[in-house]
Amino acid sequence: FGFARYIQPNEWCQTRCGTPAFVAPEILLGIPYGISADLWSIGCLLYMLIAGYPPFTGNNHRELFCKVRAGDFVFHDTVFGNVSTSAKTLIANLLTVSVESRWTAVQALGGNWFKMKDKELQSNDLSSRALQGFQSFGAKKRWKAAKTAIVWAANQRFWKPDNVTFNQQLTAWDKQAIKNQVESEQAMDEDGEDSDSESNNKKSRAPPTRVLTTQGSVRIPAAPLDAIAVPCVRFRDVYDLQKVLRNGTSAQVCLCTHAHTKETYAVKMIDRRQLTPLDDENVLTEVAAMQALSGNKYCVQLLDFYEEPDCFYLVMEYMTGGDVFERIVNLRAYTEQDARDLSVDLIMAVKSIHAAGIAHRDIKPQNLLLVTTHDHTSIKIGDFGFSRRVHTPNSLTSRVGTPTYVAPEILKNIPHDERADLWSIGVVIFVLLVGYPPFLEDNQAVLFDKIRMGEWSFVDEDWRHISDDAKALIHGLLRVDPKERWSVDQALRCKWINQDGRSLAGISLQDSVSSIRTKRTRLRALARPVMWSDNRVHADVATQAQPMEPMDIVDEADHEDLSSAYDISLASIAMDDEYGQSSNML
């Protein structure tokens, strides 16, 4: 009980302490916390009892803490394939970053897992995998460091992992500088006793580092170097900023070049000065999703990441081809074969994202980026600000998305999963074929009602020349009930996707191109992900799109409609450059 504290009603702890592999994210974020931090640790322990290894691991403490703060863990099929959904649901609800959404002890004890009969659970033998996991993982050096209980001053870099990068390695100079710093601080703290920040927050010098062992509390020389070491290299030491691609109040997307290689990248810069500590979770969740999709040819790649006191920097590959809309309107000829080929890449891309256990939740043409200006069909999906891991079926509850493309279950506030992306795919394919979405209303309330009810149709004048197989695919995807909605595999098996391209090449969609051209401004306005915050509707700038055209401001009546359909969401950085409130961080 060395770290235990008695908490009076309406009081909170502030000490940054715990065991790295089991510490709650609110402790890492420096947010006042309470007893719910223990429930997070219980979730970690339950995961480990089943799997034989902890849910969060890393090569060093910085990697580990980034995953904890983002709540980035996976139920691996090789271990959890036969584990009951009730057990995974319990763990997932305990390992929820949001303290308000995390289950309490009473809720956990009321879960279905504790109500299951012993015989049901005894039939699932964990001996081979779990025990093997304990034996192999317990011997690893990084696990020995991760299970060491420590307490560190709130102002120490161990608990404040600023300036984190993916690829940066510590130089000998860095290690020596940090070693000197640690030795200096230890000399200052020779006589230190209590490191609890509640009782020592007025002291100017750092308290000593402690570790809890079976023999009690003893002094250790220092935390591991990789736990406290922070490279002195910052983003602007490595990259040179070029022109601004997108601009907003909280973030910018700019071109940048590597100072040495001169290679060009896109960087998303998020101003932390306007964010709360809790907002960091959402940025790190986006980073974690992109990390999980590293090497995926269908997704925009995150190449580097810097976490600095005033700004996050997400360095991504630069997509020179623009988005799908921009490419279509510039084509001299556009046929149903072109639309089909784009649809194949889109479905394959979403399938690969789902295979990684991630739901994107903001599939739309503006997030479909083309690799080059020469290839019309090779697309990559960008903007993972709304993405979340799907641990169990229907485990997502946040109401986020883009109104025109959002699935009805999200609007109905029904727990959902990756099947919501299939609805969005159906809307996108609809747009690719006729140039406008199936749900097109100026009034948000009417729009949302039609989406909830699935009220849409094929206007004969626009669809008479389009193949019936294409319509069948859209019918299969735009089903209100997620259980009846086609899966990605069903979509890939349909006739239209597998049809000979020569028969589709003769079906011109030039009228659709004209429709996109005339409705482009309106379609872009309808494609803004919205969130209700501070009595304003915000839009997100997260992709490498072309410079934005002027847009009409949504009137106050629509604001009221939006608030009834969307809860406050920080799943991506709020932007409102469409409202003329842009700022320049350069």
PDB file of C-alpha atoms in Angstrom, residues 107-257:
ATOM      1  CA  GLN A 107     -20.749  -2.152 -12.946  1.00  0.00           C
ATOM      2  CA  ALA A 108     -17.892  -4.608 -13.411  1.00  0.00           C
ATOM      3  CA  LEU A 109     -19.315  -7.031 -10.851  1.00  0.00           C
ATOM      4  CA  GLY A 110     -22.676  -6.745 -12.578  1.00  0.00           C
ATOM      5  CA  GLY A 111     -21.186  -7.742 -15.930  1.00  0.00           C
ATOM      6  CA  ASN A 112     -22.232 -10.916 -17.691  1.00  0.00           C
ATOM      7  CA  TRP A 113     -18.837 -12.561 -17.232  1.00  0.00           C
ATOM      8  CA  PHE A 114     -19.322 -12.857 -13.482  1.00  0.00           C
ATOM      9  CA  LYS A 115     -22.768 -14.327 -14.051  1.00  0.00           C
ATOM     10  CA  MET A 116     -21.571 -17.137 -16.317  1.00  0.00           C
ATOM     11  CA  LYS A 117     -21.657 -20.650 -14.916  1.00  0.00           C
ATOM     12  CA  ASP A 118     -18.406 -22.279 -13.886  1.00  0.00           C
ATOM     13  CA  LYS A 119     -18.885 -25.121 -16.353  1.00  0.00           C
ATOM     14  CA  GLU A 120     -19.037 -22.686 -19.265  1.00  0.00           C
ATOM     15  CA  LEU A 121     -15.769 -21.072 -18.249  1.00  0.00           C
ATOM     16  CA  GLN A 122     -13.994 -24.321 -17.378  1.00  0.00           C
ATOM     17  CA  SER A 123     -14.492 -25.551 -20.927  1.00  0.00           C
ATOM     18  CA  ASN A 124     -12.105 -22.865 -22.190  1.00  0.00           C
ATOM     19  CA  ASP A 125      -8.659 -24.053 -21.135  1.00  0.00           C
ATOM     20  CA  LEU A 126      -6.090 -21.237 -20.985  1.00  0.00           C
ATOM     21  CA  SER A 127      -3.249 -23.427 -19.766  1.00  0.00           C
ATOM     22  CA  SER A 128      -1.226 -23.693 -22.931  1.00  0.00           C
ATOM     23  CA  ARG A 129      -1.339 -20.097 -24.149  1.00  0.00           C
ATOM     24  CA  ALA A 130      -1.655 -18.117 -20.912  1.00  0.00           C
ATOM     25  CA  LEU A 131       0.967 -20.080 -18.969  1.00  0.00           C
ATOM     26  CA  GLN A 132       3.300 -20.043 -21.942  1.00  0.00           C
ATOM     27  CA  GLY A 133       2.763 -16.299 -22.184  1.00  0.00           C
ATOM     28  CA  PHE A 134       3.588 -15.773 -18.514  1.00  0.00           C
ATOM     29  CA  GLN A 135       6.774 -17.797 -18.832  1.00  0.00           C
ATOM     30  CA  SER A 136       8.075 -16.217 -22.034  1.00  0.00           C
ATOM     31  CA  PHE A 137       7.001 -12.639 -21.422  1.00  0.00           C
ATOM     32  CA  GLY A 138       7.987 -12.613 -17.757  1.00  0.00           C
ATOM     33  CA  ALA A 139      11.582 -13.268 -18.701  1.00  0.00           C
ATOM     34  CA  LYS A 140      11.855 -10.264 -20.993  1.00  0.00           C
ATOM     35  CA  LYS A 141      13.940  -7.363 -19.773  1.00  0.00           C
ATOM     36  CA  ARG A 142      11.431  -4.741 -20.896  1.00  0.00           C
ATOM     37  CA  TRP A 143       8.700  -6.421 -18.849  1.00  0.00           C
ATOM     38  CA  LYS A 144      10.880  -6.329 -15.751  1.00  0.00           C
ATOM     39  CA  ALA A 145      11.187  -2.574 -16.203  1.00  0.00           C
ATOM     40  CA  ALA A 146       7.500  -2.124 -16.991  1.00  0.00           C
ATOM     41  CA  LYS A 147       6.386  -3.912 -13.815  1.00  0.00           C
ATOM     42  CA  THR A 148       8.674  -1.871 -11.535  1.00  0.00           C
ATOM     43  CA  ALA A 149       6.594   0.466  -9.388  1.00  0.00           C
ATOM     44  CA  ILE A 150       7.948   3.998  -9.363  1.00  0.00           C
ATOM     45  CA  VAL A 151       7.063   7.503  -8.309  1.00  0.00           C
ATOM     46  CA  TRP A 152       8.597  10.515  -9.989  1.00  0.00           C
ATOM     47  CA  ALA A 153       8.253  14.228  -9.570  1.00  0.00           C
ATOM     48  CA  ALA A 154       5.520  15.841 -11.618  1.00  0.00           C
ATOM     49  CA  ASN A 155       8.079  18.063 -13.309  1.00  0.00           C
ATOM     50  CA  GLN A 156      10.332  15.188 -14.370  1.00  0.00           C
ATOM     51  CA  ARG A 157      10.512  14.058 -17.967  1.00  0.00           C
ATOM     52  CA  PHE A 158       9.646  10.493 -17.036  1.00  0.00           C
ATOM     53  CA  TRP A 159       6.034  11.589 -16.629  1.00  0.00           C
ATOM     54  CA  LYS A 160       6.123  14.301 -19.278  1.00  0.00           C
ATOM     55  CA  PRO A 161       7.193  12.613 -22.515  1.00  0.00           C
ATOM     56  CA  ASP A 162       7.450  15.761 -24.631  1.00  0.00           C
ATOM     57  CA  ASN A 163       9.125  15.747 -28.040  1.00  0.00           C
ATOM     58  CA  VAL A 164       8.468  12.090 -28.756  1.00  0.00           C
ATOM     59  CA  THR A 165       9.316  10.726 -32.175  1.00  0.00           C
ATOM     60  CA  PHE A 166       8.957   7.331 -33.797  1.00  0.00           C
ATOM     61  CA  ASN A 167      12.379   7.091 -35.354  1.00  0.00           C
ATOM     62  CA  GLN A 168      14.601   9.223 -33.155  1.00  0.00           C
ATOM     63  CA  GLN A 169      17.363   7.304 -31.385  1.00  0.00           C
ATOM     64  CA  LEU A 170      19.262   8.631 -28.386  1.00  0.00           C
ATOM     65  CA  THR A 171      22.808   9.663 -29.142  1.00  0.00           C
ATOM     66  CA  ALA A 172      25.673   8.984 -26.761  1.00  0.00           C
ATOM     67  CA  TRP A 173      25.614  12.701 -25.943  1.00  0.00           C
ATOM     68  CA  ASP A 174      21.906  12.508 -25.034  1.00  0.00           C
ATOM     69  CA  LYS A 175      22.459   9.546 -22.725  1.00  0.00           C
ATOM     70  CA  GLN A 176      25.444  11.139 -21.010  1.00  0.00           C
ATOM     71  CA  ALA A 177      23.566  14.418 -20.519  1.00  0.00           C
ATOM     72  CA  ILE A 178      20.622  12.635 -18.943  1.00  0.00           C
ATOM     73  CA  LYS A 179      22.889  10.484 -16.801  1.00  0.00           C
ATOM     74  CA  ASN A 180      24.574  13.641 -15.496  1.00  0.00           C
ATOM     75  CA  GLN A 181      21.180  15.202 -14.848  1.00  0.00           C
ATOM     76  CA  VAL A 182      19.953  12.171 -12.895  1.00  0.00           C
ATOM     77  CA  GLU A 183      23.129  11.983 -10.806  1.00  0.00           C
ATOM     78  CA  SER A 184      22.877  15.690 -10.046  1.00  0.00           C
ATOM     79  CA  GLU A 185      19.243  15.391  -8.960  1.00  0.00           C
ATOM     80  CA  GLN A 186      20.034  12.367  -6.808  1.00  0.00           C
ATOM     81  CA  ALA A 187      22.803  14.244  -5.043  1.00  0.00           C
ATOM     82  CA  MET A 188      20.360  17.047  -4.292  1.00  0.00           C
ATOM     83  CA  ASP A 189      17.787  14.585  -2.961  1.00  0.00           C
ATOM     84  CA  GLU A 190      19.999  12.469  -0.713  1.00  0.00           C
ATOM     85  CA  ASP A 191      18.008  13.398   2.349  1.00  0.00           C
ATOM     86  CA  GLY A 192      14.587  13.313   0.631  1.00  0.00           C
ATOM     87  CA  GLU A 193      11.872  11.049   2.053  1.00  0.00           C
ATOM     88  CA  ASP A 194       8.310  11.541   0.857  1.00  0.00           C
ATOM     89  CA  SER A 195       7.786  12.008  -2.873  1.00  0.00           C
ATOM     90  CA  ASP A 196       4.034  12.550  -2.688  1.00  0.00           C
ATOM     91  CA  SER A 197       3.289  15.677  -4.680  1.00  0.00           C
ATOM     92  CA  GLU A 198       0.315  16.529  -2.456  1.00  0.00           C
ATOM     93  CA  SER A 199       2.648  17.146   0.467  1.00  0.00           C
ATOM     94  CA  ASN A 200       5.698  18.351  -1.453  1.00  0.00           C
ATOM     95  CA  ASN A 201       4.257  20.567  -4.143  1.00  0.00           C
ATOM     96  CA  LYS A 202       5.841  23.613  -2.509  1.00  0.00           C
ATOM     97  CA  LYS A 203       9.352  22.172  -2.592  1.00  0.00           C
ATOM     98  CA  SER A 204      11.585  23.508  -5.305  1.00  0.00           C
ATOM     99  CA  ARG A 205      13.761  20.422  -5.670  1.00  0.00           C
ATOM    100  CA  ALA A 206      12.724  17.081  -7.071  1.00  0.00           C
ATOM    101  CA  PRO A 207      11.830  14.301  -4.609  1.00  0.00           C
ATOM    102  CA  PRO A 208      13.735  11.030  -4.681  1.00  0.00           C
ATOM    103  CA  THR A 209      12.788   8.130  -6.891  1.00  0.00           C
ATOM    104  CA  ARG A 210      11.496   5.029  -5.124  1.00  0.00           C
ATOM    105  CA  VAL A 211      10.654   1.484  -6.050  1.00  0.00           C
ATOM    106  CA  LEU A 212       8.379  -0.879  -4.139  1.00  0.00           C
ATOM    107  CA  THR A 213       9.669  -4.396  -3.548  1.00  0.00           C
ATOM    108  CA  THR A 214       8.619  -7.276  -1.350  1.00  0.00           C
ATOM    109  CA  GLN A 215      11.055  -5.958   1.257  1.00  0.00           C
ATOM    110  CA  GLY A 216       9.454  -2.528   1.314  1.00  0.00           C
ATOM    111  CA  SER A 217      10.270   0.849  -0.145  1.00  0.00           C
ATOM    112  CA  VAL A 218      13.906   1.269  -1.156  1.00  0.00           C
ATOM    113  CA  ARG A 219      15.867   3.860  -3.087  1.00  0.00           C
ATOM    114  CA  ILE A 220      16.976   3.048  -6.615  1.00  0.00           C
ATOM    115  CA  PRO A 221      19.720   4.880  -8.493  1.00  0.00           C
ATOM    116  CA  ALA A 222      17.536   6.033 -11.377  1.00  0.00           C
ATOM    117  CA  ALA A 223      14.746   5.102 -13.714  1.00  0.00           C
ATOM    118  CA  PRO A 224      15.950   3.396 -16.906  1.00  0.00           C
ATOM    119  CA  LEU A 225      17.520   5.849 -19.334  1.00  0.00           C
ATOM    120  CA  ASP A 226      14.934   5.118 -21.998  1.00  0.00           C
ATOM    121  CA  ALA A 227      12.214   5.924 -19.471  1.00  0.00           C
ATOM    122  CA  ILE A 228      13.257   9.499 -18.810  1.00  0.00           C
ATOM    123  CA  ALA A 229      15.374  10.371 -21.806  1.00  0.00           C
ATOM    124  CA  VAL A 230      13.844  12.893 -24.151  1.00  0.00           C
ATOM    125  CA  PRO A 231      15.735  13.689 -27.340  1.00  0.00           C
ATOM    126  CA  CYS A 232      16.665  17.323 -27.646  1.00  0.00           C
ATOM    127  CA  VAL A 233      15.764  17.269 -31.326  1.00  0.00           C
ATOM    128  CA  ARG A 234      12.540  19.030 -32.253  1.00  0.00           C
ATOM    129  CA  PHE A 235      10.455  18.959 -35.405  1.00  0.00           C
ATOM    130  CA  ARG A 236      11.879  22.195 -36.790  1.00  0.00           C
ATOM    131  CA  ASP A 237      15.407  20.849 -36.314  1.00  0.00           C
ATOM    132  CA  VAL A 238      14.648  18.055 -38.770  1.00  0.00           C
ATOM    133  CA  TYR A 239      12.081  19.502 -41.183  1.00  0.00           C
ATOM    134  CA  ASP A 240      11.651  22.794 -43.047  1.00  0.00           C
ATOM    135  CA  LEU A 241       8.091  24.065 -43.419  1.00  0.00           C
ATOM    136  CA  GLN A 242       6.868  25.059 -46.872  1.00  0.00           C
ATOM    137  CA  LYS A 243       3.408  26.216 -47.980  1.00  0.00           C
ATOM    138  CA  VAL A 244       0.144  25.723 -46.072  1.00  0.00           C
ATOM    139  CA  LEU A 245      -2.237  23.166 -47.595  1.00  0.00           C
ATOM    140  CA  ARG A 246      -5.084  23.581 -45.123  1.00  0.00           C
ATOM    141  CA  ASN A 247      -5.493  26.132 -42.367  1.00  0.00           C
ATOM    142  CA  GLY A 248      -7.677  26.373 -39.280  1.00  0.00           C
ATOM    143  CA  THR A 249      -7.893  27.597 -35.714  1.00  0.00           C
ATOM    144  CA  SER A 250      -6.432  24.529 -34.003  1.00  0.00           C
ATOM    145  CA  ALA A 251      -4.358  22.863 -36.690  1.00  0.00           C
ATOM    146  CA  GLN A 252      -2.713  23.210 -40.046  1.00  0.00           C
ATOM    147  CA  VAL A 253      -1.676  20.809 -42.757  1.00  0.00           C
ATOM    148  CA  CYS A 254       1.516  22.019 -44.440  1.00  0.00           C
ATOM    149  CA  LEU A 255       4.121  20.823 -46.854  1.00  0.00           C
ATOM    150  CA  CYS A 256       7.506  20.190 -45.301  1.00  0.00           C
ATOM    151  CA  THR A 257      10.862  18.939 -46.503  1.00  0.00           C
TER     152      THR A 257
END
